[in-house]
PDB file of C-alpha atoms and ligand atoms in Angstrom:
ATOM      1  CA  MET A  10      18.842   6.441 -50.626  1.00 35.00           C
ATOM      2  CA  ALA A  11      20.361   4.501 -53.454  1.00 35.00           C
ATOM      3  CA  HIS A  12      24.043   3.901 -53.719  1.00 36.00           C
ATOM      4  CA  PRO A  13      26.020   3.040 -56.859  1.00 34.00           C
ATOM      5  CA  THR A  14      26.924  -0.312 -55.362  1.00 35.00           C
ATOM      6  CA  ASP A  15      23.429  -1.220 -54.227  1.00 35.00           C
ATOM      7  CA  CYS A  16      22.942  -4.880 -53.480  1.00 37.00           C
ATOM      8  CA  SER A  17      19.436  -5.971 -52.692  1.00 38.00           C
ATOM      9  CA  ASP A  18      20.574  -8.897 -50.583  1.00 39.00           C
ATOM     10  CA  PRO A  19      23.816  -8.125 -48.795  1.00 39.00           C
ATOM     11  CA  HIS A  20      24.045 -11.617 -47.326  1.00 41.00           C
ATOM     12  CA  ARG A  21      23.947 -13.150 -50.771  1.00 41.00           C
ATOM     13  CA  GLN A  22      26.884 -11.043 -51.889  1.00 42.00           C
ATOM     14  CA  THR A  23      28.979 -11.627 -48.837  1.00 44.00           C
ATOM     15  CA  ALA A  24      27.969 -14.927 -47.297  1.00 43.00           C
ATOM     16  CA  GLY A  25      28.512 -17.174 -50.272  1.00 48.00           C
ATOM     17  CA  SER A  26      31.473 -15.383 -51.736  1.00 58.00           C
ATOM     18  CA  GLU A  27      34.781 -17.190 -51.305  1.00 63.00           C
ATOM     19  CA  PRO A  28      36.839 -14.103 -52.190  1.00 60.00           C
ATOM     20  CA  ALA A  29      34.909 -12.143 -49.565  1.00 56.00           C
ATOM     21  CA  ARG A  30      35.543 -14.860 -46.994  1.00 58.00           C
ATOM     22  CA  ALA A  31      39.235 -14.860 -47.786  1.00 60.00           C
ATOM     23  CA  ALA A  32      39.268 -11.089 -47.445  1.00 57.00           C
ATOM     24  CA  ALA A  33      37.523 -11.352 -44.092  1.00 54.00           C
ATOM     25  CA  THR A  34      40.207 -13.673 -42.875  1.00 55.00           C
ATOM     26  CA  ALA A  35      42.757 -11.139 -43.987  1.00 81.00           C
ATOM     27  CA  LEU A  36      41.016  -8.283 -42.161  1.00 95.00           C
ATOM     28  CA  LEU A  37      40.832  -9.855 -38.698  1.00 95.00           C
ATOM     29  CA  GLY A  38      44.101 -11.162 -37.340  1.00 94.00           C
ATOM     30  CA  PRO A  39      44.719 -13.413 -34.326  1.00 94.00           C
ATOM     31  CA  ALA A  40      45.175 -10.396 -32.024  1.00 95.00           C
ATOM     32  CA  ASP A  41      41.826  -8.881 -33.018  1.00 97.00           C
ATOM     33  CA  PRO A  42      38.636  -9.452 -31.033  1.00 97.00           C
ATOM     34  CA  PRO A  43      35.871 -11.611 -32.515  1.00 97.00           C
ATOM     35  CA  PRO A  44      33.142  -9.874 -34.580  1.00 98.00           C
ATOM     36  CA  PHE A  45      30.532 -10.519 -31.898  1.00 98.00           C
ATOM     37  CA  GLU A  46      30.268 -11.700 -28.325  1.00 98.00           C
ATOM     38  CA  LEU A  47      27.556 -13.961 -26.988  1.00 98.00           C
ATOM     39  CA  ILE A  48      26.677 -13.080 -23.425  1.00 97.00           C
ATOM     40  CA  HIS A  49      24.637 -14.933 -20.835  1.00 97.00           C
ATOM     41  CA  PRO A  50      24.037 -17.768 -23.353  1.00 97.00           C
ATOM     42  CA  GLN A  51      22.403 -19.901 -20.669  1.00 96.00           C
ATOM     43  CA  GLY A  52      19.650 -17.292 -20.209  1.00 97.00           C
ATOM     44  CA  ARG A  53      16.212 -18.874 -19.974  1.00 97.00           C
ATOM     45  CA  ALA A  54      13.978 -15.913 -20.858  1.00 98.00           C
ATOM     46  CA  PRO A  55      12.297 -15.890 -24.287  1.00 98.00           C
ATOM     47  CA  LEU A  56      14.244 -12.741 -25.057  1.00 98.00           C
ATOM     48  CA  LEU A  57      17.362 -11.776 -26.997  1.00 98.00           C
ATOM     49  CA  VAL A  58      19.149  -8.520 -26.154  1.00 98.00           C
ATOM     50  CA  VAL A  59      21.403  -7.003 -28.823  1.00 98.00           C
ATOM     51  CA  CYS A  60      23.848  -4.101 -28.851  1.00 98.00           C
ATOM     52  CA  ASP A  61      24.942  -2.905 -32.296  1.00 98.00           C
ATOM     53  CA  HIS A  62      27.277  -0.175 -31.060  1.00 98.00           C
ATOM     54  CA  ALA A  63      28.836  -1.970 -28.102  1.00 98.00           C
ATOM     55  CA  SER A  64      32.490  -1.676 -29.078  1.00 98.00           C
ATOM     56  CA  ARG A  65      35.145   0.890 -29.882  1.00 98.00           C
ATOM     57  CA  ALA A  66      37.530  -1.757 -31.256  1.00 98.00           C
ATOM     58  CA  PHE A  67      39.209  -1.513 -34.653  1.00 98.00           C
ATOM     59  CA  PRO A  68      40.882  -4.309 -36.582  1.00 97.00           C
ATOM     60  CA  ARG A  69      44.637  -3.843 -36.279  1.00 96.00           C
ATOM     61  CA  ALA A  70      44.936  -3.905 -40.049  1.00 96.00           C
ATOM     62  CA  LEU A  71      42.867  -0.704 -40.253  1.00 97.00           C
ATOM     63  CA  GLY A  72      44.959   1.272 -37.779  1.00 93.00           C
ATOM     64  CA  ARG A  73      41.971   3.060 -36.155  1.00 97.00           C
ATOM     65  CA  LEU A  74      41.104   4.387 -39.632  1.00 97.00           C
ATOM     66  CA  GLY A  75      43.632   7.173 -39.113  1.00 96.00           C
ATOM     67  CA  LEU A  76      41.816   8.582 -36.075  1.00 97.00           C
ATOM     68  CA  PRO A  77      43.536   9.800 -32.930  1.00 96.00           C
ATOM     69  CA  GLU A  78      42.809   7.495 -30.009  1.00 96.00           C
ATOM     70  CA  GLU A  79      40.861  10.271 -28.287  1.00 96.00           C
ATOM     71  CA  ALA A  80      38.232  10.189 -31.040  1.00 96.00           C
ATOM     72  CA  THR A  81      37.659   6.476 -30.525  1.00 96.00           C
ATOM     73  CA  TRP A  82      36.411   7.138 -26.982  1.00 96.00           C
ATOM     74  CA  ARG A  83      33.645   9.402 -28.267  1.00 95.00           C
ATOM     75  CA  HIS A  84      30.117   8.636 -29.397  1.00 95.00           C
ATOM     76  CA  ILE A  85      31.119   8.679 -33.047  1.00 95.00           C
ATOM     77  CA  ALA A  86      32.923   5.384 -32.441  1.00 97.00           C
ATOM     78  CA  TRP A  87      30.497   3.588 -30.093  1.00 98.00           C
ATOM     79  CA  ASP A  88      27.545   3.895 -27.730  1.00 98.00           C
ATOM     80  CA  ILE A  89      29.171   4.791 -24.421  1.00 98.00           C
ATOM     81  CA  GLY A  90      27.934   2.549 -21.611  1.00 98.00           C
ATOM     82  CA  ALA A  91      25.633   0.493 -23.829  1.00 98.00           C
ATOM     83  CA  ALA A  92      27.632  -2.749 -23.695  1.00 98.00           C
ATOM     84  CA  GLU A  93      27.776  -2.752 -19.906  1.00 98.00           C
ATOM     85  CA  LEU A  94      24.087  -1.877 -19.689  1.00 98.00           C
ATOM     86  CA  THR A  95      23.334  -4.782 -22.044  1.00 98.00           C
ATOM     87  CA  ARG A  96      25.373  -7.167 -19.904  1.00 98.00           C
ATOM     88  CA  ALA A  97      23.569  -6.034 -16.773  1.00 98.00           C
ATOM     89  CA  LEU A  98      20.167  -6.315 -18.429  1.00 98.00           C
ATOM     90  CA  CYS A  99      20.913  -9.825 -19.690  1.00 98.00           C
ATOM     91  CA  ALA A 100      21.843 -10.877 -16.169  1.00 98.00           C
ATOM     92  CA  ARG A 101      18.768  -9.294 -14.581  1.00 98.00           C
ATOM     93  CA  LEU A 102      16.340 -10.515 -17.226  1.00 98.00           C
ATOM     94  CA  ASP A 103      18.053 -13.933 -17.495  1.00 98.00           C
ATOM     95  CA  ALA A 104      18.304 -13.460 -21.246  1.00 98.00           C
ATOM     96  CA  PRO A 105      21.011 -14.208 -23.819  1.00 98.00           C
ATOM     97  CA  GLY A 106      22.594 -11.297 -25.631  1.00 98.00           C
ATOM     98  CA  VAL A 107      24.775 -10.486 -28.617  1.00 98.00           C
ATOM     99  CA  LEU A 108      27.277  -7.616 -28.609  1.00 98.00           C
ATOM    100  CA  ALA A 109      28.831  -6.341 -31.821  1.00 98.00           C
ATOM    101  CA  GLY A 110      32.608  -6.574 -31.670  1.00 98.00           C
ATOM    102  CA  TYR A 111      33.775  -3.489 -33.590  1.00 98.00           C
ATOM    103  CA  SER A 112      33.333   0.246 -33.754  1.00 98.00           C
ATOM    104  CA  ARG A 113      30.463   1.576 -35.846  1.00 98.00           C
ATOM    105  CA  LEU A 114      33.123   3.544 -37.755  1.00 98.00           C
ATOM    106  CA  VAL A 115      34.521   0.296 -39.170  1.00 98.00           C
ATOM    107  CA  ILE A 116      31.018  -0.711 -40.257  1.00 98.00           C
ATOM    108  CA  ASP A 117      27.688   0.282 -38.713  1.00 98.00           C
ATOM    109  CA  CYS A 118      25.869  -2.921 -37.805  1.00 98.00           C
ATOM    110  CA  ASN A 119      22.576  -1.013 -37.547  1.00 97.00           C
ATOM    111  CA  ARG A 120      22.659  -0.087 -41.227  1.00 97.00           C
ATOM    112  CA  ARG A 121      21.997  -1.967 -44.413  1.00 96.00           C
ATOM    113  CA  LEU A 122      25.208  -2.521 -46.323  1.00 94.00           C
ATOM    114  CA  GLU A 123      23.974  -0.433 -49.225  1.00 92.00           C
ATOM    115  CA  ASP A 124      23.223   2.526 -46.943  1.00 94.00           C
ATOM    116  CA  PRO A 125      25.907   5.231 -47.352  1.00 90.00           C
ATOM    117  CA  THR A 126      25.893   5.796 -43.569  1.00 93.00           C
ATOM    118  CA  CYS A 127      27.076   2.216 -43.051  1.00 96.00           C
ATOM    119  CA  PHE A 128      30.574   3.680 -43.529  1.00 97.00           C
ATOM    120  CA  VAL A 129      30.893   7.310 -42.441  1.00 95.00           C
ATOM    121  CA  ALA A 130      33.753   9.473 -43.684  1.00 94.00           C
ATOM    122  CA  LEU A 131      32.653  12.403 -41.501  1.00 92.00           C
ATOM    123  CA  GLY A 132      31.139  11.636 -38.091  1.00 86.00           C
ATOM    124  CA  ASP A 133      29.877  14.537 -35.953  1.00 85.00           C
ATOM    125  CA  GLY A 134      32.412  16.876 -37.568  1.00 88.00           C
ATOM    126  CA  GLN A 135      35.270  14.375 -37.204  1.00 91.00           C
ATOM    127  CA  PRO A 136      36.829  13.284 -40.511  1.00 95.00           C
ATOM    128  CA  VAL A 137      37.468   9.538 -40.675  1.00 97.00           C
ATOM    129  CA  PRO A 138      40.402   9.273 -43.087  1.00 97.00           C
ATOM    130  CA  GLY A 139      40.215   5.500 -43.444  1.00 97.00           C
ATOM    131  CA  ASN A 140      36.652   5.709 -44.741  1.00 97.00           C
ATOM    132  CA  GLU A 141      37.248   8.308 -47.437  1.00 96.00           C
ATOM    133  CA  GLY A 142      36.658   7.026 -50.937  1.00 94.00           C
ATOM    134  CA  LEU A 143      35.976   3.528 -49.678  1.00 94.00           C
ATOM    135  CA  GLY A 144      35.745   1.051 -52.553  1.00 94.00           C
ATOM    136  CA  GLU A 145      33.355  -1.839 -52.912  1.00 93.00           C
ATOM    137  CA  ALA A 146      35.992  -4.475 -52.174  1.00 93.00           C
ATOM    138  CA  GLU A 147      36.828  -2.887 -48.820  1.00 95.00           C
ATOM    139  CA  ARG A 148      33.157  -2.470 -47.924  1.00 95.00           C
ATOM    140  CA  LEU A 149      32.553  -6.148 -48.675  1.00 95.00           C
ATOM    141  CA  ARG A 150      35.668  -7.148 -46.743  1.00 95.00           C
ATOM    142  CA  ARG A 151      34.421  -5.376 -43.613  1.00 97.00           C
ATOM    143  CA  ALA A 152      30.896  -6.694 -44.134  1.00 97.00           C
ATOM    144  CA  ALA A 153      32.109 -10.275 -44.393  1.00 96.00           C
ATOM    145  CA  ALA A 154      34.367  -9.921 -41.363  1.00 96.00           C
ATOM    146  CA  ILE A 155      32.017  -8.084 -38.984  1.00 98.00           C
ATOM    147  CA  HIS A 156      28.481  -7.201 -40.148  1.00 98.00           C
ATOM    148  CA  GLU A 157      27.623 -10.620 -41.520  1.00 97.00           C
ATOM    149  CA  PRO A 158      28.846 -12.734 -38.569  1.00 98.00           C
ATOM    150  CA  TYR A 159      27.188 -10.402 -36.051  1.00 98.00           C
ATOM    151  CA  HIS A 160      23.825 -10.604 -37.761  1.00 98.00           C
ATOM    152  CA  LYS A 161      24.207 -14.325 -38.349  1.00 98.00           C
ATOM    153  CA  ALA A 162      24.798 -14.759 -34.604  1.00 98.00           C
ATOM    154  CA  ILE A 163      21.541 -12.913 -33.899  1.00 98.00           C
ATOM    155  CA  ALA A 164      19.675 -14.906 -36.550  1.00 98.00           C
ATOM    156  CA  ARG A 165      21.108 -18.176 -35.212  1.00 98.00           C
ATOM    157  CA  ARG A 166      20.002 -17.433 -31.644  1.00 98.00           C
ATOM    158  CA  LEU A 167      16.537 -16.419 -32.833  1.00 98.00           C
ATOM    159  CA  HIS A 168      16.379 -19.613 -34.872  1.00 98.00           C
ATOM    160  CA  GLU A 169      17.202 -21.656 -31.777  1.00 97.00           C
ATOM    161  CA  PHE A 170      14.164 -20.139 -30.077  1.00 98.00           C
ATOM    162  CA  HIS A 171      12.096 -20.993 -33.137  1.00 96.00           C
ATOM    163  CA  VAL A 172      13.284 -24.611 -33.125  1.00 97.00           C
ATOM    164  CA  ALA A 173      12.307 -24.804 -29.448  1.00 97.00           C
ATOM    165  CA  GLY A 174       8.811 -23.619 -30.330  1.00 97.00           C
ATOM    166  CA  VAL A 175       9.323 -20.194 -28.751  1.00 97.00           C
ATOM    167  CA  VAL A 176       8.449 -16.816 -30.257  1.00 98.00           C
ATOM    168  CA  PRO A 177      11.165 -14.638 -28.686  1.00 98.00           C
ATOM    169  CA  ALA A 178      11.197 -10.914 -28.051  1.00 98.00           C
ATOM    170  CA  LEU A 179      14.068  -8.745 -29.287  1.00 98.00           C
ATOM    171  CA  LEU A 180      15.459  -5.823 -27.290  1.00 98.00           C
ATOM    172  CA  ALA A 181      18.024  -3.469 -28.847  1.00 98.00           C
ATOM    173  CA  VAL A 182      20.118  -1.280 -26.516  1.00 98.00           C
ATOM    174  CA  HIS A 183      21.732   2.014 -27.533  1.00 98.00           C
ATOM    175  CA  SER A 184      22.953   5.190 -25.851  1.00 98.00           C
ATOM    176  CA  PHE A 185      22.906   8.804 -27.047  1.00 98.00           C
ATOM    177  CA  THR A 186      24.825  12.011 -26.415  1.00 97.00           C
ATOM    178  CA  PRO A 187      23.433  14.575 -23.937  1.00 97.00           C
ATOM    179  CA  VAL A 188      23.925  17.336 -26.537  1.00 96.00           C
ATOM    180  CA  LEU A 189      23.665  17.145 -30.324  1.00 92.00           C
ATOM    181  CA  GLY A 190      25.284  20.158 -31.965  1.00 87.00           C
ATOM    182  CA  ARG A 191      24.191  22.848 -29.512  1.00 91.00           C
ATOM    183  CA  GLU A 192      20.852  21.242 -28.681  1.00 94.00           C
ATOM    184  CA  PRO A 193      20.595  19.677 -25.240  1.00 96.00           C
ATOM    185  CA  ARG A 194      18.552  16.502 -25.153  1.00 97.00           C
ATOM    186  CA  PRO A 195      16.255  16.443 -22.131  1.00 98.00           C
ATOM    187  CA  TRP A 196      15.266  12.794 -22.241  1.00 98.00           C
ATOM    188  CA  HIS A 197      16.921  10.383 -19.843  1.00 98.00           C
ATOM    189  CA  VAL A 198      15.707   7.478 -21.916  1.00 98.00           C
ATOM    190  CA  GLY A 199      14.010   7.003 -25.277  1.00 98.00           C
ATOM    191  CA  VAL A 200      11.672   4.208 -26.326  1.00 98.00           C
ATOM    192  CA  LEU A 201      11.870   3.679 -30.080  1.00 97.00           C
ATOM    193  CA  TRP A 202       9.207   1.813 -31.987  1.00 97.00           C
ATOM    194  CA  ASP A 203       7.225   1.795 -35.209  1.00 95.00           C
ATOM    195  CA  ARG A 204       4.118  -0.342 -35.693  1.00 94.00           C
ATOM    196  CA  ASP A 205       4.238  -3.020 -33.011  1.00 96.00           C
ATOM    197  CA  PRO A 206       3.201  -1.377 -29.710  1.00 97.00           C
ATOM    198  CA  ARG A 207       3.258  -4.485 -27.536  1.00 98.00           C
ATOM    199  CA  ILE A 208       6.388  -3.698 -25.544  1.00 98.00           C
ATOM    200  CA  ALA A 209       6.893  -0.011 -26.345  1.00 98.00           C
ATOM    201  CA  VAL A 210       3.549   1.411 -25.210  1.00 98.00           C
ATOM    202  CA  PRO A 211       3.363  -0.263 -21.794  1.00 98.00           C
ATOM    203  CA  LEU A 212       7.076   0.443 -21.290  1.00 98.00           C
ATOM    204  CA  LEU A 213       6.495   4.158 -21.942  1.00 98.00           C
ATOM    205  CA  GLU A 214       3.687   4.116 -19.393  1.00 98.00           C
ATOM    206  CA  ARG A 215       5.789   2.385 -16.759  1.00 98.00           C
ATOM    207  CA  LEU A 216       8.829   4.617 -17.228  1.00 98.00           C
ATOM    208  CA  ARG A 217       6.711   7.782 -17.225  1.00 98.00           C
ATOM    209  CA  ALA A 218       5.223   6.761 -13.898  1.00 98.00           C
ATOM    210  CA  GLU A 219       8.614   7.393 -12.285  1.00 97.00           C
ATOM    211  CA  PRO A 220       8.795  10.967 -10.942  1.00 97.00           C
ATOM    212  CA  GLY A 221      11.499  13.104 -12.498  1.00 97.00           C
ATOM    213  CA  LEU A 222      12.222  10.771 -15.386  1.00 98.00           C
ATOM    214  CA  VAL A 223      12.028  12.401 -18.828  1.00 98.00           C
ATOM    215  CA  VAL A 224      11.009   9.686 -21.279  1.00 98.00           C
ATOM    216  CA  GLY A 225      11.119  10.124 -25.048  1.00 98.00           C
ATOM    217  CA  ASP A 226       8.547   8.468 -27.284  1.00 98.00           C
ATOM    218  CA  ASN A 227      10.577   7.943 -30.453  1.00 97.00           C
ATOM    219  CA  GLN A 228      13.042  10.544 -29.122  1.00 96.00           C
ATOM    220  CA  PRO A 229      15.875  11.393 -29.584  1.00 96.00           C
ATOM    221  CA  TYR A 230      15.582   9.097 -32.606  1.00 93.00           C
ATOM    222  CA  SER A 231      12.587   7.505 -34.206  1.00 93.00           C
ATOM    223  CA  GLY A 232      11.945   3.793 -34.540  1.00 92.00           C
ATOM    224  CA  ARG A 233      10.321   4.708 -37.855  1.00 90.00           C
ATOM    225  CA  HIS A 234      13.633   5.827 -39.300  1.00 85.00           C
ATOM    226  CA  PRO A 235      14.092   3.853 -42.492  1.00 80.00           C
ATOM    227  CA  ALA A 236      17.871   3.472 -42.125  1.00 83.00           C
ATOM    228  CA  ASP A 237      17.681   1.385 -38.956  1.00 90.00           C
ATOM    229  CA  TYR A 238      18.432  -2.221 -39.721  1.00 96.00           C
ATOM    230  CA  THR A 239      18.685  -4.596 -36.775  1.00 98.00           C
ATOM    231  CA  ILE A 240      15.143  -4.350 -35.397  1.00 97.00           C
ATOM    232  CA  ASP A 241      13.592  -4.086 -38.864  1.00 95.00           C
ATOM    233  CA  HIS A 242      15.526  -7.035 -40.232  1.00 96.00           C
ATOM    234  CA  HIS A 243      15.334  -9.480 -37.332  1.00 98.00           C
ATOM    235  CA  ALA A 244      12.139  -8.582 -35.483  1.00 97.00           C
ATOM    236  CA  GLU A 245       9.712  -6.384 -37.383  1.00 95.00           C
ATOM    237  CA  SER A 246       9.905  -8.398 -40.589  1.00 93.00           C
ATOM    238  CA  ALA A 247       9.281 -11.617 -38.624  1.00 96.00           C
ATOM    239  CA  GLY A 248       6.528 -10.202 -36.395  1.00 97.00           C
ATOM    240  CA  LEU A 249       8.556 -10.720 -33.203  1.00 98.00           C
ATOM    241  CA  PRO A 250       7.730  -8.483 -30.233  1.00 98.00           C
ATOM    242  CA  HIS A 251      10.486  -5.894 -29.923  1.00 98.00           C
ATOM    243  CA  VAL A 252      11.601  -2.510 -28.698  1.00 98.00           C
ATOM    244  CA  CYS A 253      14.666  -0.313 -29.053  1.00 98.00           C
ATOM    245  CA  LEU A 254      15.979   1.566 -26.012  1.00 98.00           C
ATOM    246  CA  GLU A 255      18.194   4.653 -26.008  1.00 98.00           C
ATOM    247  CA  VAL A 256      19.707   5.766 -22.691  1.00 98.00           C
ATOM    248  CA  ARG A 257      21.484   9.125 -22.370  1.00 98.00           C
ATOM    249  CA  GLN A 258      25.190   8.602 -21.976  1.00 98.00           C
ATOM    250  CA  ASP A 259      25.726  10.818 -18.948  1.00 98.00           C
ATOM    251  CA  GLN A 260      23.547   8.314 -17.071  1.00 98.00           C
ATOM    252  CA  LEU A 261      25.933   5.475 -17.907  1.00 98.00           C
ATOM    253  CA  LEU A 262      29.380   6.874 -17.143  1.00 97.00           C
ATOM    254  CA  ALA A 263      29.907   4.979 -13.884  1.00 97.00           C
ATOM    255  CA  PRO A 264      29.115   1.421 -12.773  1.00 98.00           C
ATOM    256  CA  ALA A 265      26.561   2.710 -10.254  1.00 98.00           C
ATOM    257  CA  GLY A 266      24.624   4.515 -12.988  1.00 98.00           C
ATOM    258  CA  ILE A 267      24.684   1.464 -15.239  1.00 98.00           C
ATOM    259  CA  ALA A 268      23.456  -0.741 -12.395  1.00 98.00           C
ATOM    260  CA  ALA A 269      20.682   1.719 -11.541  1.00 98.00           C
ATOM    261  CA  TRP A 270      19.494   1.862 -15.143  1.00 98.00           C
ATOM    262  CA  ALA A 271      19.645  -1.898 -15.522  1.00 98.00           C
ATOM    263  CA  GLU A 272      17.516  -2.238 -12.419  1.00 98.00           C
ATOM    264  CA  ARG A 273      15.033   0.423 -13.561  1.00 98.00           C
ATOM    265  CA  LEU A 274      14.694  -0.993 -17.073  1.00 98.00           C
ATOM    266  CA  ALA A 275      14.537  -4.606 -15.928  1.00 98.00           C
ATOM    267  CA  ALA A 276      11.809  -3.694 -13.436  1.00 98.00           C
ATOM    268  CA  ALA A 277       9.810  -1.829 -16.096  1.00 98.00           C
ATOM    269  CA  LEU A 278      10.280  -4.577 -18.667  1.00 98.00           C
ATOM    270  CA  GLY A 279       9.766  -7.452 -16.252  1.00 95.00           C
ATOM    271  CA  GLY A 280       5.997  -7.217 -15.982  1.00 94.00           C
ATOM    272  CA  ILE A 281       5.616  -6.727 -19.723  1.00 98.00           C
ATOM    273  CA  LEU A 282       7.844  -9.678 -20.561  1.00 98.00           C
ATOM    274  CA  ALA A 283       6.052 -11.876 -18.002  1.00 97.00           C
ATOM    275  CA  ASP A 284       2.824 -11.690 -20.019  1.00 96.00           C
ATOM    276  CA  ARG A 285       2.745 -14.963 -21.952  1.00 95.00           C
ATOM    277  CA  THR A 286       0.397 -13.512 -24.557  1.00 96.00           C
ATOM    278  CA  LEU A 287       3.261 -11.278 -25.714  1.00 97.00           C
ATOM    279  CA  TYR A 288       5.038 -14.159 -27.425  1.00 97.00           C
ATOM    280  CA  GLU A 289       3.030 -14.366 -30.615  1.00 96.00           C
ATOM    281  CA  ILE A 290       3.772 -13.358 -34.168  1.00 96.00           C
ATOM    282  CA  TRP A 291       2.513  -9.836 -34.700  1.00 92.00           C
ATOM    283  CA  GLN A 292       0.033  -9.271 -37.484  1.00 83.00           C
ATOM    284  CA  ALA A 293      -0.022  -5.549 -38.238  1.00 67.00           C
ATOM    285  CA  ARG A 294      -3.578  -4.301 -37.854  1.00 59.00           C
ATOM    286  CA  GLU A 295      -2.939  -0.850 -39.178  1.00 56.00           C
ATOM    287  CA  PRO A 296      -0.784   0.584 -41.957  1.00 55.00           C
ATOM    288  CA  ARG A 297       2.726   1.843 -41.265  1.00 55.00           C
ATOM    289  CA  ARG A 298       2.774   5.230 -39.604  1.00 53.00           C
ATOM    290  CA  GLU A 299       4.354   7.828 -41.829  1.00 50.00           C
ATOM    291  CA  GLY A 300       7.331   9.986 -41.088  1.00 47.00           C
ATOM    292  CA  GLY A 301      10.130  10.059 -38.587  1.00 42.00           C
ATOM    293  CA  SER A 302      11.626  12.620 -36.328  1.00 39.00           C
ATOM    294  CA  ARG A 303      15.274  12.727 -37.302  1.00 35.00           C
TER     295      ARG A 303
HETATM  296 ZN1   ZN B  21      23.569   3.095 -31.138  1.00 51.34          ZN
END
C-alpha cells in the first residue's frame, strides 16, 4: 500500500538527517526509557532474539497519545507477556536479545515507516487521538527516536556476529489475543514463516508432538504477510535462518506460565539450533509462496 509520504529507504531519510536527530532528542527526555534494551548481551549462542512489541511505554512528551491508562495495558499497545518470555528465552538459550522500548502505538517497529499501519489512529476499535492526522515531521521524529535506533541495535548485533565469522539465527517473539473480534483463537502457539523452512518446519513438528498443544502453522498470522518488517528486513533479505513465534496471551499472564513456555520453546528449539549446518546463508530454492492468511 502506497502512502503519500512514501520513502523507499527510511533509514536514509532519518539516519542522516540532522533536523530529524534534533527532533528525536526533543521527543525523548531524560525521564523516558531508552528506545531499546539489550538483554543477555554476553550470550554465546549464534542467535539473536528480538521483541518488537515488548513495551507499553510512551514518551512523556506524547502524553500516552490521549489514551486512558487502561488502554495502554491492552494488546493494542503491546504484546502482553512477550518481553518476559523473550528474557526467559534468552537466558535459557544463552542468546543476546533486543527489546523495543516503546508502545507499538507510538510507532510499530514491525512495520516499514511508509506503511500506514506503522502509526494507527484506530486500534481494535480504540481511537488513538494522538495519531490522528499525523504529519510527516512527527512520523519522522518518532522514527528517528525509536524505530531507527531499535533496528540499528539489531543490525549492529547481527553485524558483530558477521565480523566474528558467524551466520546467526534470528528469532522474533510476539504474543496474540485469545479472541479477535468474536472469533476465539484455538492455537496456543503459532509458528510464522515464509520461504526458509529450516527452523519453522522442524519446530512445528516438535511442538505438535506435545499432546494437547494446538500449534498454528502461519496462524493466527502469516509469516508471508507483506507488512511485517523485522524478519524480512534483518533475516530473510540476508538469508539468515529465522522464525517468528506467536504465543497466546492467556498463556503468559503469570510468571509460571512464562517460565513454562520458555522451557517448552527452548527445549523444542534447542535441538534445531544445535545443528551446526543451520548456520549458513539460505539460498531460496523455490519461488516465494503466494498469499497470506490475514
Ligand atoms: Zn507483536
